[in-house]
Amino acid sequence: MYPVPRVSAEHLAARRRQIVEAARRCFLREGFHRTTMQDVIAEAGLSVGAVYRYFPSKADLINAIAEEAVGGAEEVLAGIARQEPPVPLIEALGRVLAYVETQAGDEGVLRIAIQVWGEAQRDPALATFVAGKYAGFRHHFEVLVRRAQRGGEIPADADAEAVAAALFALVPGWFLQLILTGAPDRDTYLAGVRALLGR
């Protein structure tokens, strides 16, 4: 009896990545609902069994894509919230938008994020996932706001949670405009935010 060859973790990760990338291309071309698992299998160039081994359903693929669509921005924001000395709020927002801008092209994950929002309206599990992720974003912004309050950048009696929610809203507010209309550019948008903040 021959031993079954062991597959490395790197190989498994690469295969999973191959499938996720194929699904992302399909979703960008056709949207979630028009894309079938057969489309993803053909795009990935793999067998049916290979794809279903990693993703038993299209919903699993959508969840993986959703994670990718918001995960990078969350990592950037979490890093800024931990930085010493604390980063001024407008600079923190600028850094987040700079990352977002890298994902706003035709192949970027932000176009997928918009589809995720729509899908979350009909899929309770995805809605729970999105709500949890966005609560995490607001938390990171709240950390930044509380640090800004200690530094005198924000009034000490301001509701940090409310300020954080408003700051977070500036991120999708910008990239929706950028994707749907092509404007404003990041510098123009930040100039507007500075004017609103009186900075």
CSV table of C-alpha atoms in Angstrom, one decimal:
chain,number,residue,atom,x,y,z
A,1,MET,CA,0.0,0.0,0.0
A,2,TYR,CA,1.4,3.4,-1.0
A,3,PRO,CA,1.4,6.3,1.5
A,4,VAL,CA,-0.8,9.2,0.6
A,5,PRO,CA,1.4,12.2,-0.1
A,6,ARG,CA,1.0,15.1,2.3
A,7,VAL,CA,0.0,18.4,0.9
A,8,SER,CA,1.8,21.4,2.3
A,9,ALA,CA,-0.1,24.2,4.1
A,10,GLU,CA,1.4,26.6,1.4
A,11,HIS,CA,-0.1,24.5,-1.4
A,12,LEU,CA,-3.5,24.5,0.3
A,13,ALA,CA,-3.4,28.2,0.9
A,14,ALA,CA,-2.4,28.8,-2.7
A,15,ARG,CA,-5.2,26.7,-4.0
A,16,ARG,CA,-7.7,28.5,-1.9
A,17,ARG,CA,-6.3,31.8,-3.1
A,18,GLN,CA,-6.7,30.6,-6.7
A,19,ILE,CA,-10.4,29.8,-6.1
A,20,VAL,CA,-11.1,33.1,-4.3
A,21,GLU,CA,-9.4,35.1,-7.1
A,22,ALA,CA,-11.4,33.2,-9.7
A,23,ALA,CA,-14.6,33.9,-7.8
A,24,ARG,CA,-13.7,37.6,-7.4
A,25,ARG,CA,-13.2,37.9,-11.2
A,26,CYS,CA,-16.6,36.2,-11.8
A,27,PHE,CA,-18.4,38.4,-9.3
A,28,LEU,CA,-16.9,41.6,-10.7
A,29,ARG,CA,-18.0,40.6,-14.2
A,30,GLU,CA,-21.5,39.1,-13.5
A,31,GLY,CA,-22.4,39.9,-9.9
A,32,PHE,CA,-23.2,37.5,-7.2
A,33,HIS,CA,-26.5,36.3,-8.5
A,34,ARG,CA,-25.6,35.7,-12.1
A,35,THR,CA,-22.4,33.9,-11.2
A,36,THR,CA,-22.7,30.1,-10.7
A,37,MET,CA,-20.4,27.7,-9.0
A,38,GLN,CA,-19.7,26.2,-12.5
A,39,ASP,CA,-18.6,29.7,-13.6
A,40,VAL,CA,-16.1,29.8,-10.7
A,41,ILE,CA,-14.9,26.2,-11.4
A,42,ALA,CA,-14.3,27.1,-15.1
A,43,GLU,CA,-12.5,30.4,-14.2
A,44,ALA,CA,-10.3,28.6,-11.7
A,45,GLY,CA,-9.4,25.8,-14.1
A,46,LEU,CA,-9.9,23.2,-11.4
A,47,SER,CA,-12.0,20.2,-10.9
A,48,VAL,CA,-15.5,20.3,-9.3
A,49,GLY,CA,-14.2,18.4,-6.3
A,50,ALA,CA,-11.2,20.7,-5.8
A,51,VAL,CA,-13.4,23.7,-5.6
A,52,TYR,CA,-16.1,22.2,-3.4
A,53,ARG,CA,-13.4,20.9,-1.1
A,54,TYR,CA,-12.7,24.5,-0.1
A,55,PHE,CA,-16.0,26.1,-0.7
A,56,PRO,CA,-19.1,23.9,-0.4
A,57,SER,CA,-21.4,26.6,-1.6
A,58,LYS,CA,-21.5,29.9,-3.3
A,59,ALA,CA,-22.5,31.5,0.0
A,60,ASP,CA,-19.1,30.3,1.4
A,61,LEU,CA,-17.4,32.0,-1.5
A,62,ILE,CA,-19.3,35.2,-0.9
A,63,ASN,CA,-18.3,35.2,2.7
A,64,ALA,CA,-14.6,34.7,1.8
A,65,ILE,CA,-14.8,37.6,-0.7
A,66,ALA,CA,-16.6,39.7,1.9
A,67,GLU,CA,-13.8,39.1,4.4
A,68,GLU,CA,-11.3,40.1,1.8
A,69,ALA,CA,-13.2,43.2,0.9
A,70,VAL,CA,-13.1,44.7,4.4
A,71,GLY,CA,-10.2,42.8,6.0
A,72,GLY,CA,-7.4,45.0,4.6
A,73,ALA,CA,-9.0,48.3,5.6
A,74,GLU,CA,-9.6,46.9,9.1
A,75,GLU,CA,-6.0,46.0,9.4
A,76,VAL,CA,-4.8,49.4,8.3
A,77,LEU,CA,-7.2,51.1,10.7
A,78,ALA,CA,-6.3,48.9,13.7
A,79,GLY,CA,-2.6,49.6,13.1
A,80,ILE,CA,-3.3,53.4,13.1
A,81,ALA,CA,-5.3,53.1,16.3
A,82,ARG,CA,-2.3,51.4,18.0
A,83,GLN,CA,0.3,53.8,16.8
A,84,GLU,CA,2.4,55.9,19.2
A,85,PRO,CA,2.3,58.8,19.4
A,86,PRO,CA,-1.4,59.0,18.5
A,87,VAL,CA,-2.1,60.0,14.9
A,88,PRO,CA,-4.2,63.2,14.4
A,89,LEU,CA,-7.8,62.3,13.3
A,90,ILE,CA,-7.5,63.9,9.8
A,91,GLU,CA,-4.2,62.1,9.2
A,92,ALA,CA,-5.7,58.8,10.3
A,93,LEU,CA,-8.7,59.3,7.9
A,94,GLY,CA,-6.3,60.3,5.1
A,95,ARG,CA,-4.3,57.0,5.6
A,96,VAL,CA,-7.5,54.9,5.6
A,97,LEU,CA,-8.6,56.7,2.4
A,98,ALA,CA,-5.2,56.2,0.8
A,99,TYR,CA,-5.6,52.4,1.4
A,100,VAL,CA,-9.1,52.5,0.1
A,101,GLU,CA,-8.0,54.2,-3.0
A,102,THR,CA,-5.7,51.3,-3.8
A,103,GLN,CA,-8.8,49.1,-3.9
A,104,ALA,CA,-11.1,51.3,-5.9
A,105,GLY,CA,-10.1,50.3,-9.5
A,106,ASP,CA,-11.9,48.0,-11.8
A,107,GLU,CA,-10.3,44.9,-10.2
A,108,GLY,CA,-10.4,46.3,-6.6
A,109,VAL,CA,-12.3,44.8,-3.8
A,110,LEU,CA,-14.5,47.9,-3.2
A,111,ARG,CA,-16.7,47.1,-6.1
A,112,ILE,CA,-17.2,43.7,-4.4
A,113,ALA,CA,-17.9,45.5,-1.1
A,114,ILE,CA,-20.9,47.3,-2.7
A,115,GLN,CA,-22.3,43.9,-3.9
A,116,VAL,CA,-21.7,42.6,-0.3
A,117,TRP,CA,-23.9,45.4,1.0
A,118,GLY,CA,-26.7,44.4,-1.4
A,119,GLU,CA,-26.4,40.7,-0.6
A,120,ALA,CA,-26.4,41.4,3.1
A,121,GLN,CA,-30.0,42.7,2.7
A,122,ARG,CA,-31.2,39.3,1.9
A,123,ASP,CA,-28.7,37.0,3.6
A,124,PRO,CA,-29.0,37.1,7.4
A,125,ALA,CA,-25.7,35.3,8.0
A,126,LEU,CA,-23.9,37.8,5.7
A,127,ALA,CA,-25.7,40.7,7.3
A,128,THR,CA,-24.4,39.5,10.7
A,129,PHE,CA,-20.9,39.2,9.4
A,130,VAL,CA,-21.0,42.8,7.9
A,131,ALA,CA,-22.5,44.3,11.0
A,132,GLY,CA,-19.7,42.7,13.1
A,133,LYS,CA,-17.0,44.0,10.8
A,134,TYR,CA,-18.4,47.5,10.7
A,135,ALA,CA,-18.8,47.5,14.5
A,136,GLY,CA,-15.1,46.7,14.5
A,137,PHE,CA,-14.4,49.7,12.3
A,138,ARG,CA,-16.4,52.0,14.5
A,139,HIS,CA,-14.5,50.6,17.6
A,140,HIS,CA,-11.1,51.5,16.0
A,141,PHE,CA,-12.3,55.0,15.2
A,142,GLU,CA,-13.6,55.3,18.8
A,143,VAL,CA,-10.1,54.5,20.0
A,144,LEU,CA,-8.7,57.2,17.8
A,145,VAL,CA,-11.4,59.7,19.0
A,146,ARG,CA,-10.7,59.0,22.7
A,147,ARG,CA,-7.0,59.5,22.1
A,148,ALA,CA,-7.8,62.7,20.3
A,149,GLN,CA,-9.9,63.8,23.3
A,150,ARG,CA,-7.0,63.2,25.6
A,151,GLY,CA,-4.8,65.3,23.3
A,152,GLY,CA,-7.3,68.2,23.1
A,153,GLU,CA,-8.0,67.6,19.4
A,154,ILE,CA,-11.7,66.8,20.2
A,155,PRO,CA,-13.7,68.3,23.1
A,156,ALA,CA,-13.5,66.1,26.1
A,157,ASP,CA,-17.3,66.1,26.6
A,158,ALA,CA,-18.0,64.9,23.0
A,159,ASP,CA,-19.7,61.5,22.6
A,160,ALA,CA,-16.8,59.5,21.4
A,161,GLU,CA,-19.0,56.7,20.0
A,162,ALA,CA,-21.1,59.2,18.0
A,163,VAL,CA,-18.0,61.0,16.6
A,164,ALA,CA,-16.5,57.6,15.7
A,165,ALA,CA,-19.7,56.6,13.8
A,166,ALA,CA,-19.6,59.9,11.9
A,167,LEU,CA,-15.9,59.5,11.0
A,168,PHE,CA,-16.5,55.9,9.8
A,169,ALA,CA,-19.3,57.1,7.6
A,170,LEU,CA,-16.8,59.4,5.8
A,171,VAL,CA,-15.0,56.3,4.4
A,172,PRO,CA,-17.8,54.6,2.4
A,173,GLY,CA,-19.2,58.0,1.7
A,174,TRP,CA,-16.1,58.9,-0.3
A,175,PHE,CA,-15.5,55.6,-2.1
A,176,LEU,CA,-19.1,55.4,-3.2
A,177,GLN,CA,-18.8,58.8,-4.8
A,178,LEU,CA,-15.5,57.8,-6.3
A,179,ILE,CA,-16.7,54.6,-7.8
A,180,LEU,CA,-20.0,55.8,-9.0
A,181,THR,CA,-19.0,59.3,-10.3
A,182,GLY,CA,-15.2,59.3,-10.5
A,183,ALA,CA,-14.9,62.2,-8.1
A,184,PRO,CA,-13.9,63.8,-5.8
A,185,ASP,CA,-10.3,62.8,-5.6
A,186,ARG,CA,-8.9,62.0,-2.2
A,187,ASP,CA,-7.1,65.4,-1.6
A,188,THR,CA,-10.3,67.3,-2.5
A,189,TYR,CA,-12.4,65.2,-0.2
A,190,LEU,CA,-9.9,65.6,2.7
A,191,ALA,CA,-9.8,69.3,2.1
A,192,GLY,CA,-13.6,69.3,2.5
A,193,VAL,CA,-13.4,67.3,5.7
A,194,ARG,CA,-10.8,69.7,7.1
A,195,ALA,CA,-13.1,72.6,6.4
A,196,LEU,CA,-15.9,70.9,8.2
A,197,LEU,CA,-13.7,70.2,11.2
A,198,GLY,CA,-12.3,73.7,11.1
A,199,ARG,CA,-8.7,72.4,10.7
